[in-house]
Amino acid sequence: MAMSLSFTGYVLKNLRRRRLRTILTLSGIGMAVGAFVGLVGFSTAFEQQWMRIYSSSGTDFSVIQGSFLNTTLDDSATAKIRALPMVAQVSPTIFNLMDVTPDVNALVYGWNPNAFEFNSLKILAGQRVRNGQREVMLGDMLAQDLNKKPGDTLELQGTEFKVTAIYHAASTLEAAAIVMPLGQLQQLSGMDGKVSTIDVRLRPAPAGESQETYLKQAQAAIQAAIPGARAVPAAERASSNQFVKLAQTSAWGTSLLALLIGILGIANTMAMSVFERTREIGILRALGWKQWQVLAHIEVEAALLGLGGGMIGIGLGWCALCVLAALPQTASFFVANLQWPLLVKALGIAILAGLIAGALPAWRAGKLSPVDALRCD
Amino acid sequence: MSGPILEVRNLFKSYDDGRIEALRGVDLSIDAGEFVTISGHSGSGKSTLLHLLGGLDIPSSGSVLFRGALLGSAVNLDTYRSDHVGFVFQAFYLLPTLRAIENVQAPMLAARHHDGDRGQRAATLLREMGMEHRMDQQPSKLSAGERQRVAIARALANDPEILLADEPTGNLDSTNSARIMEILTGIQKSRGMTLIVVTHEDEIARAAPRHIRIHDGRIAS
Ligand SMILES: Nc1ncnc2c1ncn2[C@@H]1O[C@H](COP(=O)(O)OP(=O)(O)OP(=O)(O)O)[C@@H](O)[C@H]1O
Ligand SMILES: [Mg+2]
């Protein structure tokens, strides 16, 4: 029967006392964390899908144009790279996002029909596309959505293509995509003589040379051969991909803004709470609570609001990810999954937001003189 | 005898940059185990003196010594409040979110007590106050007399040597007043505590072996 009161027990009672305000504050921070989980979760999943493409095709470097505005390379760069002694294979590519139907858009890859990228695809039915032909191959996910099989035709931007094959790929970015001969995609996108990326496979490192220095040398050689270009190593390619970068920047930007609003919400709640409880804080001090204990119990209250909001936010974010994974516009980019690092980050950010928001009110509560606080009505 | 537990030397306290002088040179010595009442007109400085004796506030000049050690320097005020004094106020000052038994435990959170003890200890104290049937009530459901009994149990939570009461019967009817004073003096006797009660009721003031009168911030007698 004799239940012991604890520090957190007291804090929880204070939160429960003003239920409506607590709920409103929780929803505020919950939505902010939800935006974080949804958006950052989306961009992370997106990045992972790119990672899979790169690792399954066995590329060592992707050569891209270095400047931000000009994103294409001249086709002639391919020959220059092929001429380098350490280069084994080069493959110029284009990718583009296109409307397939009014509802569905898909990534379209332009590859040379003999390119090594085809190694990462498994043809389930039909034949590989041929050079110079208006032919496409469809990933199995997209084929299922569009209800197409080899022999059918597909219209892309007013041009009819023949579906020659259905393939399977590890990444949704390829499994829900279209592959066509490079020349066809150059024509279709108005990019004659241009490519967006040149994938490079190196010869094995000469005996006695470390892989690391070999890669560094190759990178320097490629960049020297094509002024203005950047050779991005396999490990960095996914994160330096333009789409991924854009997705990440906007995800973090939007969620930081939402978090800022959530923090202001908690700060307001805690400031009001300290103000209303001035007398009580005086009582606690009279009972022997130390300055830091008063400060800490306000901070714990704020951190608990953050933690609660964080858990609500993870739920909301998960719902958002499921919706995104089901929408035809975005389904091709990723599969919904929540990963530990993201959840830990979300909860960490939520608690931190609470602590930041509670800092000033807590400091003010700690500073109150016991007698003045007691006198206040 | 055990010597003075509290000594006050030339104590001054002013407010509003010296415009209001609440205490103007108080000297006082109180022995351990003494029962002292303090009375005086409204505004004479009784509460101010009690707050300084309890380490709730700091003097403008002069000193308060607890067992010969200067409050605020040799003795940390927070520690002094949590371990050595208990307060009882006219307006009870119970924490509204906490049940009676939890209110009694609030001071224990500031001191070092074993977790398991707290509830037990609070229940024992409430039983001592005749509150065994009301332990799980919220303060708002208690009568004024009951609230003050919870407040007294809470003041005893950390087993202090000194009990300070500022008009403890000011919000009570005569029956309840008598009961509360009985409890306070009973505690003082049975535990050998030092009890200092501020009051404006002559009857209560005279009940103590030692009665101090304050006039305009000075001790009159
Ligand atoms: N925080 C404060 N700011 C300004 N003046 C104060 C403050 N606290 C007390 N005073 C003034 O100091 C004087 C003494 O106040 P104190 O509360 O000690 O009187 P008291 O004897 O307890 O009176 P009462 O019997 O009405 O409780 C009064 O004139 C009061 O107005
Ligand atoms: Mg007073």
XYZ file of C-alpha atoms and ligand atoms in Angstrom:
630
model
C 0.000 0.000 0.000
C 2.754 2.404 0.952
C 3.820 3.390 -2.530
C 7.016 5.354 -2.836
C 7.056 8.619 -4.719
C 9.850 9.008 -7.234
C 11.310 11.939 -9.041
C 9.883 10.853 -12.400
C 6.608 9.914 -10.733
C 6.251 13.517 -9.645
C 7.137 14.781 -13.124
C 4.552 12.479 -14.751
C 1.872 13.723 -12.374
C 2.595 17.278 -13.452
C 2.263 16.282 -17.096
C -0.991 14.471 -16.403
C -2.411 17.436 -14.526
C -2.703 19.515 -17.702
C -3.754 16.749 -20.008
C -4.977 18.833 -22.921
C -1.876 20.984 -23.009
C 0.336 17.918 -22.776
C -1.535 16.256 -25.644
C -1.293 19.359 -27.823
C 2.421 19.713 -27.133
C 2.951 16.023 -27.860
C 1.127 16.353 -31.185
C 3.304 19.303 -32.146
C 6.593 17.568 -31.514
C 5.097 14.293 -32.799
C 4.335 15.820 -36.167
C 7.809 17.291 -36.363
C 9.445 13.958 -35.636
C 6.957 12.296 -37.980
C 8.103 14.597 -40.766
C 11.695 13.720 -39.928
C 11.094 9.969 -39.950
C 9.014 10.133 -43.125
C 11.262 12.410 -45.131
C 14.662 11.273 -43.953
C 13.464 7.655 -44.016
C 12.403 8.162 -47.617
C 15.678 9.714 -48.702
C 17.698 7.068 -46.867
C 15.764 4.227 -48.459
C 16.196 5.981 -51.782
C 19.945 6.200 -51.269
C 20.124 2.529 -50.364
C 18.431 1.568 -53.595
C 21.096 3.463 -55.536
C 23.756 1.772 -53.479
C 22.424 -1.600 -54.597
C 22.612 -0.679 -58.256
C 26.193 0.413 -57.932
C 27.310 -2.599 -55.993
C 25.536 -5.094 -58.248
C 26.998 -3.726 -61.483
C 30.611 -3.932 -60.239
C 31.539 -0.382 -61.163
C 34.692 1.130 -59.628
C 34.129 4.758 -60.588
C 31.328 6.861 -61.966
C 32.567 9.801 -63.976
C 30.225 12.761 -63.831
C 30.381 16.417 -64.761
C 31.811 18.321 -61.822
C 29.758 21.489 -61.973
C 26.293 21.749 -60.522
C 24.468 23.359 -63.439
C 25.970 21.415 -66.301
C 25.155 17.822 -65.564
C 26.172 16.174 -68.858
C 29.422 14.945 -70.298
C 30.401 14.856 -73.919
C 30.261 11.395 -75.503
C 33.856 11.861 -76.640
C 34.985 11.517 -73.017
C 34.247 7.789 -73.228
C 37.085 7.165 -75.661
C 39.498 9.293 -73.660
C 38.841 7.254 -70.512
C 39.015 3.938 -72.377
C 42.494 4.941 -73.579
C 43.840 5.124 -70.001
C 46.091 2.141 -69.178
C 44.427 1.111 -65.902
C 40.883 1.161 -67.330
C 39.381 -2.205 -68.258
C 35.864 -1.255 -69.339
C 33.873 1.929 -69.785
C 30.176 2.324 -70.163
C 28.528 5.650 -70.985
C 24.979 5.933 -69.574
C 22.044 8.273 -69.260
C 19.205 8.149 -66.828
C 16.083 10.191 -66.841
C 12.735 10.312 -65.100
C 9.815 9.983 -67.525
C 6.042 9.795 -67.420
C 4.911 6.381 -68.534
C 1.224 6.958 -67.900
C -0.347 10.039 -66.310
C -0.064 8.278 -62.909
C 3.139 6.356 -63.220
C 6.577 7.749 -63.796
C 9.677 5.634 -64.004
C 13.419 5.931 -64.252
C 14.677 5.219 -67.745
C 18.252 4.019 -68.239
C 20.106 4.299 -71.532
C 22.875 1.715 -71.801
C 24.929 0.333 -74.656
C 23.521 -3.144 -75.349
C 26.908 -4.718 -74.547
C 27.448 -2.702 -71.315
C 28.488 -4.448 -68.125
C 25.521 -2.898 -66.279
C 23.380 -5.621 -67.828
C 25.195 -8.074 -65.509
C 23.112 -6.821 -62.593
C 19.845 -7.687 -64.357
C 18.341 -11.133 -64.680
C 16.233 -11.503 -67.823
C 13.077 -13.395 -66.918
C 11.567 -13.517 -70.409
C 12.574 -12.271 -73.881
C 15.741 -10.796 -75.419
C 18.151 -8.001 -74.605
C 17.532 -4.716 -76.477
C 19.572 -4.121 -79.663
C 21.477 -1.056 -80.826
C 19.597 1.308 -83.098
C 16.251 -0.356 -82.446
C 13.204 1.254 -80.780
C 13.261 -1.404 -78.079
C 12.918 -1.391 -74.276
C 13.239 -3.858 -71.442
C 10.977 -3.522 -68.400
C 11.745 -4.298 -64.776
C 9.388 -6.877 -63.317
C 7.809 -4.435 -60.816
C 7.001 -1.915 -63.526
C 5.872 -4.603 -65.983
C 3.411 -5.833 -63.426
C 2.078 -2.307 -62.797
C 1.708 -1.645 -66.513
C 0.568 -5.182 -67.295
C 3.100 -5.597 -70.152
C 4.921 -8.631 -71.493
C 7.562 -9.169 -74.223
C 6.145 -8.313 -77.646
C 3.859 -5.543 -76.320
C 4.472 -1.920 -77.210
C 5.070 0.975 -74.840
C 4.653 4.639 -75.693
C 7.188 7.038 -74.221
C 6.885 10.761 -74.966
C 5.028 10.106 -78.204
C 7.410 7.411 -79.519
C 6.437 3.738 -79.653
C 8.879 1.161 -78.303
C 8.726 -2.592 -78.488
C 9.084 -4.458 -75.193
C 11.757 -7.108 -75.792
C 12.243 -8.453 -72.278
C 11.166 -8.439 -68.649
C 14.000 -8.545 -66.098
C 14.499 -8.776 -62.371
C 16.907 -6.544 -60.400
C 17.924 -6.285 -56.765
C 17.186 -2.575 -56.442
C 13.660 -1.188 -56.821
C 15.286 1.655 -58.726
C 16.013 -0.875 -61.478
C 13.176 -3.296 -60.880
C 10.636 -0.506 -61.399
C 12.523 1.026 -64.319
C 12.996 0.894 -68.084
C 16.223 0.056 -69.938
C 16.757 1.072 -73.572
C 19.724 1.457 -75.915
C 21.788 4.546 -75.087
C 21.303 6.061 -78.550
C 17.509 5.817 -78.256
C 17.442 7.601 -74.923
C 19.816 10.306 -76.225
C 17.358 10.981 -79.065
C 14.311 10.833 -76.816
C 15.807 13.270 -74.273
C 17.324 15.606 -76.838
C 20.810 14.725 -75.578
C 22.531 13.670 -78.803
C 26.254 13.242 -78.209
C 25.822 13.686 -74.453
C 25.867 11.245 -71.550
C 25.113 11.750 -67.861
C 27.513 9.227 -66.325
C 30.381 7.116 -67.547
C 30.811 3.994 -65.439
C 34.366 2.672 -65.246
C 35.759 -0.728 -64.294
C 39.462 -0.858 -63.571
C 42.020 -3.547 -64.328
C 43.203 -5.361 -61.194
C 45.807 -3.445 -59.188
C 49.368 -4.415 -60.123
C 51.033 -6.752 -57.630
C 52.596 -4.916 -54.676
C 50.360 -1.873 -54.962
C 47.668 -1.226 -52.358
C 44.097 -1.031 -53.582
C 43.723 2.372 -51.999
C 46.619 4.092 -53.716
C 45.702 2.377 -56.979
C 42.174 3.823 -56.801
C 43.565 7.267 -55.945
C 45.914 7.145 -58.954
C 43.122 6.009 -61.261
C 40.866 8.771 -60.003
C 43.554 11.393 -60.615
C 44.277 10.014 -64.095
C 40.614 10.084 -65.122
C 40.078 13.602 -63.824
C 43.212 14.768 -65.619
C 41.985 13.228 -68.880
C 38.577 14.945 -68.712
C 38.909 18.476 -67.326
C 35.882 19.501 -65.272
C 34.771 15.929 -64.610
C 34.706 14.101 -61.290
C 35.463 10.415 -60.840
C 33.353 9.330 -57.860
C 34.452 6.101 -56.147
C 31.949 3.275 -55.723
C 31.504 3.806 -51.997
C 30.499 7.463 -52.362
C 28.392 7.197 -55.446
C 25.041 6.655 -53.843
C 25.323 9.600 -51.513
C 26.684 11.944 -54.171
C 23.952 11.053 -56.616
C 22.070 14.234 -57.480
C 18.614 12.829 -56.817
C 19.760 11.471 -53.473
C 21.383 14.751 -52.543
C 18.280 16.689 -53.412
C 16.071 14.273 -51.485
C 18.327 14.434 -48.445
C 18.688 18.180 -48.403
C 14.986 18.770 -48.655
C 14.246 16.047 -46.104
C 16.585 17.524 -43.505
C 15.575 21.096 -44.309
C 11.871 20.430 -43.965
C 12.206 18.376 -40.816
C 14.499 20.891 -39.147
C 11.900 23.556 -39.747
C 9.197 21.319 -38.310
C 11.442 20.483 -35.343
C 12.040 24.158 -34.666
C 8.302 24.678 -34.431
C 8.014 21.626 -32.167
C 10.762 22.993 -29.914
C 8.971 26.326 -29.645
C 5.830 24.415 -28.661
C 7.583 22.595 -25.831
C 9.370 25.761 -24.744
C 6.057 27.600 -24.537
C 4.453 24.777 -22.572
C 7.346 24.589 -20.132
C 7.536 28.359 -19.687
C 3.825 28.448 -18.846
C 4.201 25.492 -16.561
C 7.047 27.123 -14.624
C 5.094 30.366 -14.424
C 1.974 28.676 -13.054
C 3.965 26.585 -10.650
C 6.071 29.387 -9.155
C 4.507 28.864 -5.720
C 5.064 25.106 -5.941
C 8.685 25.629 -6.852
C 9.002 27.799 -3.740
C 7.474 24.982 -1.692
C 9.909 22.465 -3.141
C 12.825 24.734 -2.271
C 11.461 25.199 1.264
C 11.285 21.412 1.577
C 14.975 21.233 0.782
C 15.014 20.609 -2.964
C 18.236 21.924 -4.352
C 18.469 24.371 -7.215
C 19.695 21.665 -9.587
C 16.867 19.343 -8.544
C 14.259 21.948 -9.395
C 16.059 22.597 -12.666
C 16.367 18.889 -13.396
C 12.713 18.108 -12.806
C 11.690 20.759 -15.337
C 14.235 19.400 -17.817
C 13.020 15.829 -17.246
C 9.473 17.004 -17.881
C 10.558 18.658 -21.136
C 12.607 15.620 -22.173
C 9.634 13.341 -21.489
C 7.480 15.543 -23.725
C 10.177 15.155 -26.361
C 10.391 11.390 -25.913
C 6.610 10.961 -26.036
C 6.425 13.168 -29.113
C 9.260 11.160 -30.648
C 7.369 7.897 -30.235
C 4.202 9.388 -31.695
C 6.351 10.788 -34.501
C 7.835 7.400 -35.336
C 4.310 6.031 -35.664
C 3.266 8.918 -37.905
C 6.469 8.666 -39.947
C 5.951 4.961 -40.487
C 2.417 5.626 -41.747
C 3.807 8.272 -44.120
C 6.433 5.840 -45.434
C 3.804 3.168 -46.031
C 1.666 5.651 -47.951
C 4.675 6.749 -50.039
C 5.605 3.143 -50.757
C 2.075 2.486 -51.977
C 1.622 5.599 -54.150
C 2.305 4.927 -57.837
C 4.333 8.148 -58.137
C 6.862 7.106 -55.544
C 6.522 3.344 -55.272
C 9.343 2.773 -57.756
C 11.928 4.553 -55.621
C 11.936 2.507 -52.466
C 10.348 -0.019 -50.167
C 9.075 1.167 -46.776
C 11.269 0.034 -43.946
C 12.366 1.569 -40.670
C 15.922 1.041 -39.632
C 17.405 1.214 -36.147
C 19.777 4.086 -36.846
C 16.880 6.225 -38.039
C 14.697 5.351 -35.036
C 17.522 6.025 -32.602
C 18.256 9.297 -34.382
C 14.572 10.284 -34.267
C 14.249 9.583 -30.537
C 17.585 11.247 -29.846
C 16.557 14.350 -31.748
C 13.170 14.388 -29.987
C 14.707 14.167 -26.509
C 17.340 16.733 -27.426
C 14.587 19.021 -28.707
C 12.842 18.667 -25.342
C 16.023 19.424 -23.426
C 16.772 22.482 -25.545
C 13.202 23.716 -25.212
C 13.190 23.137 -21.455
C 16.576 24.712 -20.797
C 15.511 28.314 -20.378
C 12.348 27.644 -18.315
C 14.301 25.180 -16.158
C 17.069 27.667 -15.601
C 14.545 30.306 -14.588
C 12.819 27.878 -12.227
C 16.152 27.063 -10.592
C 16.971 30.743 -10.190
C 13.735 31.602 -8.345
C 14.379 32.684 -4.782
C 12.470 30.383 -2.395
C 10.795 33.221 -0.463
C 9.798 35.184 -3.554
C 8.389 32.035 -5.113
C 6.404 31.271 -1.948
C 5.012 34.799 -1.797
C 3.743 34.724 -5.348
C -0.026 34.295 -5.760
C 22.611 21.317 28.238
C 23.443 21.062 24.571
C 24.025 24.813 23.987
C 22.391 27.096 21.411
C 21.244 25.430 18.222
C 20.501 28.800 16.617
C 22.176 32.117 17.189
C 21.249 35.373 15.535
C 23.663 38.312 15.613
C 22.782 41.879 14.661
C 20.431 40.718 11.924
C 19.175 43.224 9.357
C 16.860 42.556 6.436
C 15.628 45.229 4.079
C 13.577 45.097 0.888
C 13.272 47.365 -2.149
C 16.852 48.687 -1.995
C 16.616 49.529 1.683
C 13.324 51.424 1.472
C 11.634 48.817 3.665
C 13.512 47.664 6.751
C 11.814 44.480 7.966
C 14.448 43.595 10.579
C 16.702 46.187 12.211
C 19.262 44.525 14.429
C 17.950 41.315 15.970
C 20.047 39.349 18.471
C 18.729 36.014 19.626
C 19.912 32.683 20.924
C 17.781 29.544 20.958
C 18.793 26.353 22.698
C 18.365 22.880 21.260
C 15.032 21.428 22.333
C 13.503 24.808 23.214
C 9.900 25.775 22.445
C 9.730 29.465 21.518
C 6.829 31.593 20.264
C 7.249 34.837 18.377
C 4.479 37.422 18.219
C 4.045 41.006 17.082
C 1.923 43.258 14.884
C 1.290 42.544 11.289
C 4.305 43.723 9.339
C 6.603 43.694 12.365
C 8.966 41.207 10.699
C 7.981 37.856 12.229
C 7.853 35.918 8.963
C 11.013 37.594 7.749
C 12.846 36.429 10.885
C 11.465 32.899 10.551
C 12.547 32.719 6.893
C 16.061 33.763 7.817
C 16.168 31.239 10.673
C 15.077 28.548 8.199
C 17.579 29.437 5.513
C 14.847 30.390 3.038
C 16.335 33.840 2.537
C 19.613 35.612 3.162
C 20.079 38.572 5.550
C 21.054 42.052 4.347
C 23.631 42.053 7.125
C 24.318 40.177 10.327
C 24.468 36.424 10.721
C 22.511 33.302 11.571
C 24.541 30.468 13.093
C 23.396 26.863 13.183
C 25.348 25.067 15.934
C 27.974 27.767 15.674
C 28.337 27.470 11.887
C 27.407 30.394 9.658
C 24.360 29.713 7.473
C 25.027 30.300 3.810
C 28.785 29.800 4.071
C 29.810 27.101 6.554
C 26.412 25.438 6.112
C 24.883 25.142 2.659
C 21.347 26.524 2.708
C 19.850 23.718 0.589
C 21.355 21.056 2.828
C 20.293 22.989 5.909
C 16.682 23.107 4.696
C 16.518 19.514 3.615
C 18.294 17.924 6.576
C 17.901 20.188 9.607
C 14.657 22.202 9.433
C 11.015 21.525 8.723
C 8.539 24.254 7.798
C 4.828 24.511 8.580
C 2.953 27.382 6.920
C -0.339 29.106 7.572
C -1.626 28.221 4.096
C -0.408 24.578 4.356
C 1.339 24.721 0.969
C 0.673 21.111 0.058
C 1.583 20.109 -3.503
C -1.795 19.837 -5.263
C -0.872 17.014 -7.665
C 0.341 14.708 -4.936
C -1.723 12.571 -2.565
C -1.228 13.073 1.173
C 1.289 10.258 1.476
C 3.208 11.529 -1.570
C 3.332 15.055 -0.160
C 5.042 13.678 2.909
C 7.617 12.017 0.646
C 8.453 15.158 -1.350
C 11.215 16.341 1.041
C 12.687 12.834 1.083
C 13.506 13.172 -2.616
C 15.919 15.951 -1.679
C 17.681 13.945 1.017
C 19.318 10.544 0.956
C 16.705 7.913 1.757
C 16.411 4.362 0.567
C 13.700 4.067 -2.065
C 11.828 1.351 -0.241
C 11.722 3.365 2.962
C 9.964 6.417 1.668
C 6.404 5.128 1.472
C 6.736 3.265 4.771
C 8.223 6.231 6.532
C 5.561 8.598 5.221
C 2.804 6.204 6.335
C 4.271 6.009 9.830
C 4.394 9.801 10.116
C 0.816 10.185 8.890
C -0.327 7.549 11.345
C 1.350 9.557 14.096
C -0.765 12.551 13.014
C -3.922 10.468 13.160
C -4.223 10.534 9.371
C -4.085 6.799 8.642
C -7.490 6.847 6.924
C -6.757 9.775 4.621
C -3.299 8.899 3.318
C -4.328 8.384 -0.301
C -6.422 11.552 -0.608
C -5.562 14.521 -2.791
C -5.061 17.683 -0.694
C -8.176 19.260 -2.237
C -10.312 16.522 -0.619
C -8.955 17.174 2.873
C -10.287 19.543 5.550
C -8.122 22.438 6.705
C -7.148 20.683 9.927
C -6.274 17.518 8.005
C -4.178 19.469 5.530
C -2.159 21.004 8.326
C -1.583 17.586 9.852
C -0.252 16.331 6.503
C 1.964 19.430 6.335
C 3.353 18.674 9.815
C 4.068 15.069 8.828
C 5.848 16.428 5.752
C 7.915 18.835 7.863
C 9.125 15.843 9.869
C 9.957 13.760 6.773
C 13.723 14.136 6.969
C 13.835 14.021 10.756
C 14.964 17.624 11.305
C 16.178 19.082 14.610
C 14.255 22.326 14.145
C 10.574 22.844 13.363
C 9.531 26.320 12.189
C 5.832 27.184 12.036
C 4.493 30.469 10.626
C 0.962 31.021 11.992
C 0.211 27.295 11.774
C -3.298 27.827 13.149
C -4.086 31.013 11.225
C -6.492 29.253 8.846
C -8.106 26.978 11.453
C -11.077 27.125 13.814
C -10.452 26.993 17.566
C -10.919 23.220 17.911
C -8.509 22.478 15.092
C -6.098 25.155 16.368
C -5.916 23.492 19.731
C -5.400 20.093 18.119
C -2.556 21.348 15.885
C -0.802 23.082 18.785
C -1.168 19.901 20.811
C 0.478 17.921 18.019
C 3.316 20.440 17.616
C 4.134 20.645 21.298
C 3.766 16.866 21.587
C 6.366 16.399 18.853
C 8.659 18.946 20.469
C 8.526 17.057 23.763
C 8.682 13.500 22.499
C 11.452 14.136 19.944
C 13.271 16.813 21.865
C 12.994 19.112 18.854
C 13.472 22.835 18.760
C 10.071 24.379 17.979
C 9.615 27.998 16.921
C 6.048 29.163 16.318
C 5.094 32.559 14.920
C 1.611 33.579 16.063
C -0.560 36.586 16.755
C -2.772 34.734 19.237
C -1.857 35.635 22.802
C -3.088 32.336 24.150
C -0.719 30.368 21.926
C 2.115 32.830 22.493
C 1.838 32.491 26.258
C 1.662 28.716 26.167
C 5.387 28.513 25.435
C 8.072 28.626 28.144
C 9.734 31.403 26.133
C 7.862 34.115 24.317
C 9.546 36.703 22.083
C 7.785 39.915 21.033
C 8.840 41.730 17.900
C 8.146 45.406 17.326
C 9.145 47.203 14.119
C 11.879 44.766 13.286
C 13.415 44.668 16.748
C 12.960 42.360 19.690
C 10.785 44.161 22.245
C 10.908 41.566 24.986
N 9.494 40.505 -0.568
C 9.203 41.643 0.036
N 9.286 42.801 -0.652
C 9.020 43.965 -0.045
N 8.628 44.083 1.217
C 8.510 42.978 1.961
C 8.789 41.685 1.388
N 8.579 40.770 2.354
C 8.204 41.439 3.461
N 8.153 42.753 3.213
C 7.821 43.805 4.200
O 8.602 43.589 5.361
C 7.851 43.876 6.507
C 7.834 42.638 7.419
O 7.114 41.606 6.762
P 6.793 40.217 7.444
O 6.137 39.395 6.442
O 8.012 39.719 8.097
O 5.744 40.664 8.548
P 4.922 39.752 9.575
O 5.317 40.194 10.915
O 5.095 38.328 9.236
O 3.446 40.204 9.277
P 2.084 39.326 9.280
O 1.702 39.152 10.701
O 1.126 40.176 8.549
O 2.386 38.036 8.584
C 6.492 44.277 6.044
O 6.414 45.678 6.027
C 6.401 43.732 4.649
O 5.571 44.520 3.855
Mg 3.879 36.767 8.516
